[in-house]
Coordinates of C-alpha atoms in Angstrom, one line a residue:
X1 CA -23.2 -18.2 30.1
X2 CA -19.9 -16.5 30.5
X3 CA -19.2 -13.6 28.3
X4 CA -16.8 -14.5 25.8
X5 CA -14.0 -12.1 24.8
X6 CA -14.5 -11.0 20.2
X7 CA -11.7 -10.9 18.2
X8 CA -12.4 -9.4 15.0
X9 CA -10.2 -9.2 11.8
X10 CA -10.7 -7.7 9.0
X11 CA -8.3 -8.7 6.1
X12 CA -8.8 -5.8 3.8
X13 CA -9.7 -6.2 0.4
X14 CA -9.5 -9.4 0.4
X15 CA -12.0 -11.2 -1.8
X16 CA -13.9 -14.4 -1.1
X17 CA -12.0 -16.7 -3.4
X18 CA -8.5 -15.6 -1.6
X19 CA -9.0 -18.5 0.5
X20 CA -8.3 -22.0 -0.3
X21 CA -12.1 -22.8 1.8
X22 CA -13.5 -20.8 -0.9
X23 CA -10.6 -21.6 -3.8
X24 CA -9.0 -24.8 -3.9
X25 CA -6.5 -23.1 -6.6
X26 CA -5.4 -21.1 -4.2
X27 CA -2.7 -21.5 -1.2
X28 CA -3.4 -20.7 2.5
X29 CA -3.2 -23.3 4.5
X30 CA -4.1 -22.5 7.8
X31 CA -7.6 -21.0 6.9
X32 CA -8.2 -24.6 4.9
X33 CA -8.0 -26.3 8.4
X34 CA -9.5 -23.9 10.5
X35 CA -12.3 -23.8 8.3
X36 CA -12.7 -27.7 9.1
X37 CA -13.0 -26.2 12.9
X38 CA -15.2 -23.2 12.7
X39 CA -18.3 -22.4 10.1
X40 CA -17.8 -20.6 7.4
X41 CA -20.0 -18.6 5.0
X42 CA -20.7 -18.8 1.1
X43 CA -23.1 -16.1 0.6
X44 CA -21.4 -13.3 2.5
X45 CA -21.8 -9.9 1.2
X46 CA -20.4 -6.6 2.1
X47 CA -22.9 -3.8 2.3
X48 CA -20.5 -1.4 0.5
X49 CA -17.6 -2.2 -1.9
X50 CA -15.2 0.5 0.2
X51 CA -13.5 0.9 3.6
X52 CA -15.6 3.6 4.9
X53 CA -19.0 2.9 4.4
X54 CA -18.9 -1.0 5.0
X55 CA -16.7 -0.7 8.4
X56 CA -19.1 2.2 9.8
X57 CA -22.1 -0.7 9.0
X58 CA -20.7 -3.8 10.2
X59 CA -19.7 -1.6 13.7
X60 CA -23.3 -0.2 13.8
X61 CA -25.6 -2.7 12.5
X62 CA -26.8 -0.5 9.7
X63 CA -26.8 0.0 5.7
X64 CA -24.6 3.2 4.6
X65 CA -27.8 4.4 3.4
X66 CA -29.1 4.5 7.0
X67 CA -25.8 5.6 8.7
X68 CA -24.6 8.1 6.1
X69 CA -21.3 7.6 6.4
X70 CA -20.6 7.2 2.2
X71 CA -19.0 9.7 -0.7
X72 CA -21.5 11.2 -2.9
X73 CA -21.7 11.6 -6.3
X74 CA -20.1 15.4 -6.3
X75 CA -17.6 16.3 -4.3
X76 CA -14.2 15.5 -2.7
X77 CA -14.7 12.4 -1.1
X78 CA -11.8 13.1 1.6
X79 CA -12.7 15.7 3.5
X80 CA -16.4 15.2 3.3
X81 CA -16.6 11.4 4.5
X82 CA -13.4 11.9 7.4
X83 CA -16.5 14.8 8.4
X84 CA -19.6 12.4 8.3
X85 CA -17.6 9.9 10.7
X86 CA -16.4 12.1 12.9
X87 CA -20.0 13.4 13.2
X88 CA -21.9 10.5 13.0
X89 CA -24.1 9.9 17.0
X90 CA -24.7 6.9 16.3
X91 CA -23.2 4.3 18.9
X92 CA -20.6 2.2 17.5
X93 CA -19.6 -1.5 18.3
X94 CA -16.5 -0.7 21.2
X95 CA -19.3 1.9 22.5
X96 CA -21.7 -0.6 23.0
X97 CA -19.2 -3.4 24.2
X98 CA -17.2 -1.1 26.8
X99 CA -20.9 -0.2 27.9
X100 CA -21.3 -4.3 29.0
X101 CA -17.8 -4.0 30.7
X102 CA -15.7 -5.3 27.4
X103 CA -12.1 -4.3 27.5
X104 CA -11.7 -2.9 24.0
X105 CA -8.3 -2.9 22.1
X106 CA -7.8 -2.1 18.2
X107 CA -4.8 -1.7 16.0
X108 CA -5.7 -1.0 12.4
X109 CA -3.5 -0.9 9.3
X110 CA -5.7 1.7 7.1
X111 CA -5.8 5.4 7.8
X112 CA -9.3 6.0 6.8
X113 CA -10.4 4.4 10.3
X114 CA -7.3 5.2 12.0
X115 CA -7.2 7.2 15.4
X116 CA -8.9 10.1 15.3
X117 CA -11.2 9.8 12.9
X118 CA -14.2 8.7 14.9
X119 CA -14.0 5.4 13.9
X120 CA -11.9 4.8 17.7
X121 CA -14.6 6.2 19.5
X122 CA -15.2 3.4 22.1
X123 CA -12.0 2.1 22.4
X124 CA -9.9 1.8 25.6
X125 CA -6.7 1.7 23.2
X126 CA -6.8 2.0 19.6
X127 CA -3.4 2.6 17.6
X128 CA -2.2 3.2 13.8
X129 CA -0.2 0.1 13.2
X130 CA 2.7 2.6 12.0
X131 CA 5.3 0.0 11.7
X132 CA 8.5 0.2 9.7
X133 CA 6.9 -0.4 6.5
X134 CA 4.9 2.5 6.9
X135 CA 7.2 4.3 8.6
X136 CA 9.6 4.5 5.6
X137 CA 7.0 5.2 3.1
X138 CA 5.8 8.8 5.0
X139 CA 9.2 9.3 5.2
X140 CA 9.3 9.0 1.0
X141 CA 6.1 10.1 0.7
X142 CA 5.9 13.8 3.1
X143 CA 9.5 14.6 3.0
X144 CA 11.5 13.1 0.1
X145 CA 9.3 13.1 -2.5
X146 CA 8.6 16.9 -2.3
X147 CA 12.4 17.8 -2.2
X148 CA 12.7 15.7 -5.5
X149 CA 9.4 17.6 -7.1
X150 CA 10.7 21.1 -5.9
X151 CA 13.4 20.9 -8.8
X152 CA 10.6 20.0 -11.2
X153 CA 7.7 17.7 -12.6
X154 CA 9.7 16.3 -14.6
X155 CA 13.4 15.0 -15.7
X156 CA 13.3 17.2 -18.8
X157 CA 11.7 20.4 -16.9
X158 CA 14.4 19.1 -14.1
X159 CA 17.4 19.1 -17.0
X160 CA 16.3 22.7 -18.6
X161 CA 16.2 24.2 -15.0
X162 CA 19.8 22.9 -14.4
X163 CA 20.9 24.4 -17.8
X164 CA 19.0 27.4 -17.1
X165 CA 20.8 27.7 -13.5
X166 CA 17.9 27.6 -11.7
X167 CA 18.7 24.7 -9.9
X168 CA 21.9 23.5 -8.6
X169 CA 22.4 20.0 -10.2
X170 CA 24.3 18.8 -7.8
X171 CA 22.0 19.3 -5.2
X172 CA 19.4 17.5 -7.4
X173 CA 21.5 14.5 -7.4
X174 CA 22.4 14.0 -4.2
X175 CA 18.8 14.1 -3.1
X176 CA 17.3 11.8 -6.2
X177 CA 19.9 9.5 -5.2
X178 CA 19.2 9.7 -1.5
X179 CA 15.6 9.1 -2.7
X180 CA 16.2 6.4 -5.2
X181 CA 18.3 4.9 -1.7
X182 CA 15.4 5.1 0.3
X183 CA 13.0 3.6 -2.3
X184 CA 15.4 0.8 -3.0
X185 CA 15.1 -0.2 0.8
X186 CA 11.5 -0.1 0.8
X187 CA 11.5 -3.0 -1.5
X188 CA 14.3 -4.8 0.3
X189 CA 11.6 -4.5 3.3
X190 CA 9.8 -6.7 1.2
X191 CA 6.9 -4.0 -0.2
X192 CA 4.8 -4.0 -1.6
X193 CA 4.0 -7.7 -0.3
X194 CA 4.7 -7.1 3.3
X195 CA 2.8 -3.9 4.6
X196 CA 3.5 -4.3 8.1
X197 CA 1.0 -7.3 9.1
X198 CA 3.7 -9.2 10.7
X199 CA 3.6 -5.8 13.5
X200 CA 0.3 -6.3 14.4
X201 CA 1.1 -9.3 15.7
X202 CA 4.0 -8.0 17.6
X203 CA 2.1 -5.4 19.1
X204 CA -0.6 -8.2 20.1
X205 CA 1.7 -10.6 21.6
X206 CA 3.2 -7.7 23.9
X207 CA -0.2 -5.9 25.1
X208 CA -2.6 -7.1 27.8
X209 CA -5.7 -8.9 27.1
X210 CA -7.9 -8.4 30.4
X211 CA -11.0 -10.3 29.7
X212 CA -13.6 -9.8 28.6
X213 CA -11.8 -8.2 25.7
X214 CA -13.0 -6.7 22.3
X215 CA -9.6 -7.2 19.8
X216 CA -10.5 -5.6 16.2
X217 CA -7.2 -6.2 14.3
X218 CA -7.2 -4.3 10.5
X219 CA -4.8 -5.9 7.9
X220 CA -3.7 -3.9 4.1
X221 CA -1.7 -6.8 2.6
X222 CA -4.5 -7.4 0.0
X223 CA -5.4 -4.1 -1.2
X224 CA -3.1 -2.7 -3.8
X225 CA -0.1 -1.8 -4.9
X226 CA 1.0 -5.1 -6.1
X227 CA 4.4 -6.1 -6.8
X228 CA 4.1 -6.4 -10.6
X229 CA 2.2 -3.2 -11.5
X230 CA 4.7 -1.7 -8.3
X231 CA 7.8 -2.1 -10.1
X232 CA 5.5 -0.7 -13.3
X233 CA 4.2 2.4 -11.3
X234 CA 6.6 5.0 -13.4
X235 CA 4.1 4.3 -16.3
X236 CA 1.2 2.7 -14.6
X237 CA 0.1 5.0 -11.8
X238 CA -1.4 3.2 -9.0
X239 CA -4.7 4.7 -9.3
X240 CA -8.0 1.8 -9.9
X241 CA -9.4 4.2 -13.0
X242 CA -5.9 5.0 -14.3
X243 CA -5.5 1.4 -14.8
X244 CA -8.5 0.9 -15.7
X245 CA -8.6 3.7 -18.6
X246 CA -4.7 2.0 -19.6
X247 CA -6.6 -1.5 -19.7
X248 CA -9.3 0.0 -22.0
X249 CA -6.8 1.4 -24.1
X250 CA -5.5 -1.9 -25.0
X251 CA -1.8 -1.2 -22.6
X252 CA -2.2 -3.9 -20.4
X253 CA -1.1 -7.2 -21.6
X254 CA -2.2 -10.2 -20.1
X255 CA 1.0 -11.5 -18.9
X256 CA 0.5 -7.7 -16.8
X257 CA -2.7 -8.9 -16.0
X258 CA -1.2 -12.6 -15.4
X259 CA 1.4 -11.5 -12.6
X260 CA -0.9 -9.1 -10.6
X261 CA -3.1 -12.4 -10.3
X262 CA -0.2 -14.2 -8.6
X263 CA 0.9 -11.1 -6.1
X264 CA -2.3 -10.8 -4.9
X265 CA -2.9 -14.6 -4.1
X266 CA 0.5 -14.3 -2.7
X267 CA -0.8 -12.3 -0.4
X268 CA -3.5 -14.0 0.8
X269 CA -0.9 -16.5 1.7
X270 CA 1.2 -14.0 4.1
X271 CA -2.5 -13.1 5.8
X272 CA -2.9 -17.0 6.3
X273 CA 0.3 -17.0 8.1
X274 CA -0.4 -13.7 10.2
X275 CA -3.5 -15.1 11.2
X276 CA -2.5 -18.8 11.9
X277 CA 0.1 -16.8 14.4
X278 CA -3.0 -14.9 16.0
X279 CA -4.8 -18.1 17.0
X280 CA -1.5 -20.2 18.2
X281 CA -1.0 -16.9 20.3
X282 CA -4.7 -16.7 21.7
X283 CA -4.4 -20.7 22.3
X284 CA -1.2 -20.2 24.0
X285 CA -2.8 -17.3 26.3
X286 CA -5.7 -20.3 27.3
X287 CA -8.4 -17.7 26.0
X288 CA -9.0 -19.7 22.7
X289 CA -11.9 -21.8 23.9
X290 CA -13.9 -18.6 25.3
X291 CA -13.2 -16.2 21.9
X292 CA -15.3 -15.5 19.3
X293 CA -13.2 -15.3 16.2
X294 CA -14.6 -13.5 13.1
X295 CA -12.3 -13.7 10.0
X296 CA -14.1 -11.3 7.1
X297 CA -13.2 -8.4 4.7
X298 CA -14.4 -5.0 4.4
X299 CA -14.6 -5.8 0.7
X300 CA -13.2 -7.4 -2.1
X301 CA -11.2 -6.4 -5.4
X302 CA -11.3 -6.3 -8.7
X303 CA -8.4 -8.0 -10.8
X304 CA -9.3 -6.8 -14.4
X305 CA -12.8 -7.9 -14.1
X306 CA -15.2 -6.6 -17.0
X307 CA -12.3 -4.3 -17.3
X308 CA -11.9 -2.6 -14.1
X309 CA -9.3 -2.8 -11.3
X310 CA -10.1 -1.6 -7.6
X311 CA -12.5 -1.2 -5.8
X312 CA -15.3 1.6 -4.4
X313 CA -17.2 2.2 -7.4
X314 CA -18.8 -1.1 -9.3
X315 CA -20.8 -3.8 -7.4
X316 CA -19.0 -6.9 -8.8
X317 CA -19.2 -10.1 -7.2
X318 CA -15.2 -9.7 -6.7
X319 CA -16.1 -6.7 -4.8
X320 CA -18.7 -7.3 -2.3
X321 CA -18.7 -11.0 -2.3
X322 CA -16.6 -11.3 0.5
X323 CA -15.2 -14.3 2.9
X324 CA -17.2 -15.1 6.6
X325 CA -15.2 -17.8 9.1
X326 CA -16.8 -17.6 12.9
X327 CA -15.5 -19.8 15.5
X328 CA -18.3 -20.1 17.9
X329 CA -16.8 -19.7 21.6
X330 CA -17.6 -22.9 23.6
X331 CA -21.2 -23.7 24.7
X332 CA -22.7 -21.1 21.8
X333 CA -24.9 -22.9 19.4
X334 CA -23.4 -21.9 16.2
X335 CA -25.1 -20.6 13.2
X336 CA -25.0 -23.2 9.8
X337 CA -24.2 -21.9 6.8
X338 CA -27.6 -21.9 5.0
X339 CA -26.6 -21.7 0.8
X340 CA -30.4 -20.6 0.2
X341 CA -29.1 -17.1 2.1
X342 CA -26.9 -14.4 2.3
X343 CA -25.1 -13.1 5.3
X344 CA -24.4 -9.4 5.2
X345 CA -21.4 -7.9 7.0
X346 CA -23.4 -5.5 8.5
X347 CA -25.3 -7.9 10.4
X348 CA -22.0 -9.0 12.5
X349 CA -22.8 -6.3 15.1
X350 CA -26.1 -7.9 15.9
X351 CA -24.4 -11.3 16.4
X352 CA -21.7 -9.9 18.5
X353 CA -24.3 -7.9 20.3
X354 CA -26.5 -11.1 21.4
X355 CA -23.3 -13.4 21.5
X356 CA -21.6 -10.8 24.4
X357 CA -25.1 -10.4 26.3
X358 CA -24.7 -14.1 26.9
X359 CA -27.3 -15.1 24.4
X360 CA -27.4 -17.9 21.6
X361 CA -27.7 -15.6 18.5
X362 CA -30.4 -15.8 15.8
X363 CA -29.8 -16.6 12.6
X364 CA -28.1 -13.7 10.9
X365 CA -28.7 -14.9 7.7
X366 CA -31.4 -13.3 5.4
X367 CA -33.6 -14.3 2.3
X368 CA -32.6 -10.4 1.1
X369 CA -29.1 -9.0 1.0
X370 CA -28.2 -5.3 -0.1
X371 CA -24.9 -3.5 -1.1
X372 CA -24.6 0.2 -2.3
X373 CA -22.4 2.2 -3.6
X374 CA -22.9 6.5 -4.4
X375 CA -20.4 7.2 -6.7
X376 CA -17.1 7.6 -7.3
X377 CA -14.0 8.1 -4.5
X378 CA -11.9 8.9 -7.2
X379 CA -11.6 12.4 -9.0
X380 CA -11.8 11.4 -12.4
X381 CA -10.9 14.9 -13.3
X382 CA -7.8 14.2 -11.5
X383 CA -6.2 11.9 -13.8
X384 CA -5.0 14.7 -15.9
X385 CA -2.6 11.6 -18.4
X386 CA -5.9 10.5 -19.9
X387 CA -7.9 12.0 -23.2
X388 CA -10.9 13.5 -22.7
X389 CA -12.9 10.8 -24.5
X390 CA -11.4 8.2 -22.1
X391 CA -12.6 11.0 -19.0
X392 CA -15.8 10.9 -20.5
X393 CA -15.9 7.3 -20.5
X394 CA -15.0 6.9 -17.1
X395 CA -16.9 9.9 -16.0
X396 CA -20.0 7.8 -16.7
X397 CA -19.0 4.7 -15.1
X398 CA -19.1 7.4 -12.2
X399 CA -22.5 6.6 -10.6
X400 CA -24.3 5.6 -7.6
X401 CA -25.3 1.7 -7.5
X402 CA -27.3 -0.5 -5.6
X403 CA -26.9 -4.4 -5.7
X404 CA -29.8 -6.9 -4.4
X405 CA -29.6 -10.5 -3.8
X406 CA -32.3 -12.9 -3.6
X407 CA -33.6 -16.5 -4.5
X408 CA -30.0 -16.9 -6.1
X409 CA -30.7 -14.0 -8.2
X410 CA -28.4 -11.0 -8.5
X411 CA -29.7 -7.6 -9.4
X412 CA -27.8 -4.8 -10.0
X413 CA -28.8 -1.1 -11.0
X414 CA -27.2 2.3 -11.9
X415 CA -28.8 4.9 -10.1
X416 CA -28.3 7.7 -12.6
X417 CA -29.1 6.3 -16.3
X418 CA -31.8 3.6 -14.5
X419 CA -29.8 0.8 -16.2
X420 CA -29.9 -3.0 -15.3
X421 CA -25.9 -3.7 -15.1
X422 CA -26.4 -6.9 -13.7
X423 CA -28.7 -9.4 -13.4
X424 CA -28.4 -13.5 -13.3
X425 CA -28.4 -16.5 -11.6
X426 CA -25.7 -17.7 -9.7
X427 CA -23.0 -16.8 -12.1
X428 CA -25.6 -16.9 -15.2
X429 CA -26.3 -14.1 -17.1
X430 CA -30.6 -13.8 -17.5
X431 CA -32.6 -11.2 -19.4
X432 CA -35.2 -9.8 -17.1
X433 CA -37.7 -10.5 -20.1
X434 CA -37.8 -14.4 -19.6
X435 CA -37.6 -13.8 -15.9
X436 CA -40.0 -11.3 -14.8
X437 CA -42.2 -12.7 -11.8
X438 CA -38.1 -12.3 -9.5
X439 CA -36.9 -9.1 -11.6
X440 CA -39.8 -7.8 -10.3
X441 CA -39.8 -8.7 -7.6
X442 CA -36.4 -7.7 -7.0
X443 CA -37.2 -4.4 -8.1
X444 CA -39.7 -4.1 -5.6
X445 CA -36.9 -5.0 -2.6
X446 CA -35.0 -1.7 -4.6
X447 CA -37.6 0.4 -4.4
X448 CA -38.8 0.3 -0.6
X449 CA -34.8 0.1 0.2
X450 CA -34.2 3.4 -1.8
X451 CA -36.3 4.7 0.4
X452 CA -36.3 8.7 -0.6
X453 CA -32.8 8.8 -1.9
X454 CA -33.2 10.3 -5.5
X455 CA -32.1 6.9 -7.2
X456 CA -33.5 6.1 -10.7
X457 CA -35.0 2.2 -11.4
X458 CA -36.1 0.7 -14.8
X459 CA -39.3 0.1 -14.7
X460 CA -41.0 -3.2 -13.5
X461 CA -42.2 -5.5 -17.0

């Protein structure tokens, strides 16, 4: 058969009810008739609940446990991943594709896989999506910001150092002003909704597509900062624990809570429209027919759930329960969702592997599905506004975790205390006591996917 060209997008953070295939409350229409067209998935699942991790296993095939591209539990998690991927020998999926003759092209939206971080290795072309959007907020961010902070942390250090004379006051407010300018026309720019999707597609629609073609396009209009808590981020800094600690303190109200619901199904609605553009494009170009299109996320997010906002650190089904659509290209037997299985993220580089060697895939579906996490990539100690009994709290939510699904079952464990955080049935909470034959069995899955990684597990009943 002739190879077909991939197109692969990965609509970050974007959790599986985001879509209206998944979520009939919410509002993307262009995904609820494509999915009519192509097969999607129910029991996807992504192997980790950040960037990083996940993205390094669904381009190599592997768990992060095998790869090694993941935080740990100590440490600063910047540096010491950004090192892992640019060291990691493995062969990645535009490796493996431009090996079979694939023409591979990739514009990503998130710096943690942007160029020159390993994560391009492969690619014939592979570019920040550094549109205006972004362009303004480095601008705020590297340059503005740090002439503001120069005069002092803050306006009543900034008011004693005028009286003081050790600043000039006038130079203060010509540049907060300048600043308070440039933030204004950030927002009339449309952020925090619009985060420069709507450039990816520019950039698509005036680049050439010489089949066969790899096309791996990363989106950020689902991961945070959202409107609401944006225009709140003077007193709620957009940091996932911050929040988090301010929720636990009883300072988010549920209106709060309410109205960062709404922006992030709003954006789920912009990515409907981004993508609906992609595919009228690739039909327009006559390459439709011949494409496999993969629609997924990297992972999902957490809106509050049991308390938490973000991502990266708890398994929660809002995390790693993610959306799957694949349109088949023409003459490929697809694969049929099968609700008795899960379909990890990871196992998208086998698919594409067999689909682009001209081969009907196997089922990538599996009785057994894993996700892991290995602590935090977040420096609790950095959140220097909290007490130190919320720091403690937190500092113990701080802990490696490993998630297994299987027979409907969901099992979850902390690696550190040996806990059960999770375990039920569909969405069914269980106690392992009245369900032992499974949590045993699933225990068993744990242990031989551990492996030797120093990972503590309750013991079997």
């Amino acid at each position: 058969m002739e190879r077909p060209n991939v197109i692969l997008i990965i609509l970050d953070t974007l959790r599986k009810d985001g879509l209206s295939c998944y979520n009939n409350k919410v509002r993307t229409p262009f995904f609820e008739s494509f999915c009519s067209e192509a097969q999607f998935y129910r029991n996807a699942i992504a192997p980790s609940p950040w960037t990083v991790p996940s993205s390094v296993s669904f381009f190599t095939g592997k768990y992060a446990s095998d790869h090694g591209v993941h935080e740990e539990l100590k440490g600063n998690v910047y540096p010491n991943v950004y090192e892992k991927l640019k060291n990691y020998s493995g062969e990645l999926l535009a490796e493996r594709l431009k090996k079979k003759g694939y023409n591979t092209l990739g514009i990503t939206s998130n710096d943690w896989i942007g160029p020159g971080t390993g994560f391009d290795r492969g690619f014939n072309a592979y570019m920040y999506n550094a549109g205006p959007v972004d362009t303004l907020i480095n601008k705020i961010e590297k340059e503005l910001r740090p002439e503001i902070r120069k005069y002092g942390s803050s306006f009543y250090e900034i008011a004693m150092n005028a009286i003081k004379g050790k600043i000039n006051g006038f130079s203060f407010l010509k540049d907060y002003l300048y600043y308070r300018k440039m933030n204004k026309n950030l927002e009339n720019m449309g952020y925090p909704e619009n985060k420069d999707g709507g450039n990816i597609v520019n950039i698509l629609k005036n680049i050439s597509l010489e089949q066969p073609f790899l096309l791996f396009l990363n989106f950020m209009e689902a991961h945070e900062p959202y409107r609401t808590l944006y225009r709140k981020r003077k007193k709620y800094a957009n940091v996932g624990l911050l929040i988090t600690a301010l929720y636990l303190e009883g300072k988010l109200n549920s209106d709060l809570i309410s109205d960062t619901l709404k922006d992030y199904y709003n954006e789920s609605f912009l990515l409907d429209n981004f993508v609906s553009e992609i595919i009228q494009y690739i039909k327009e170009e006559g390459v439709f027919e011949n494409t496999l299109f993969i629609v997924t996320s990297d992972h999902g997010q957490a809106l509050f759930e049991k308390g938490f906002f973000g991502h990266g650190i708890f398994l929660y089904d809002e995390i790693i329960e993610v959306p799957l659509i694949i349109k088949y290209p023409k003459n490929y037997r697809p694969i049929k969702d099968d609700e008795k299985k899960y379909f990890n993220i990871k196992d998208l580089f086998g698919l594409i592997d067999e689909i682009t060697d001209g081969e009907n895939p196997e089922d990538m579906q599996k009785d057994i599905s894993f996700s892991e996490s290995f602590g935090s990539n977040v420096q609790v100690s950095a959140l220097s506004v909290l007490n130190e009994r919320l720091k403690t709290k937190l500092e113990e939510l701080v802990a490696p975790r490993k998630a297994v699904y299987k027979k409907g079952y969901k099992l979850v464990v902390n690696g550190i205390s040996g806990d059960v955080e999770e375990f039920k049935k569909g969405k069914i909470n269980k106690d392992p006591k009245d369900e032992k034959e499974i949590f045993n069995e699933m225990l068993d899955e744990l242990y031989f996917f551990k492996g030797k990684e120093k990972f503590k597990l309750p013991q079997r009943l």
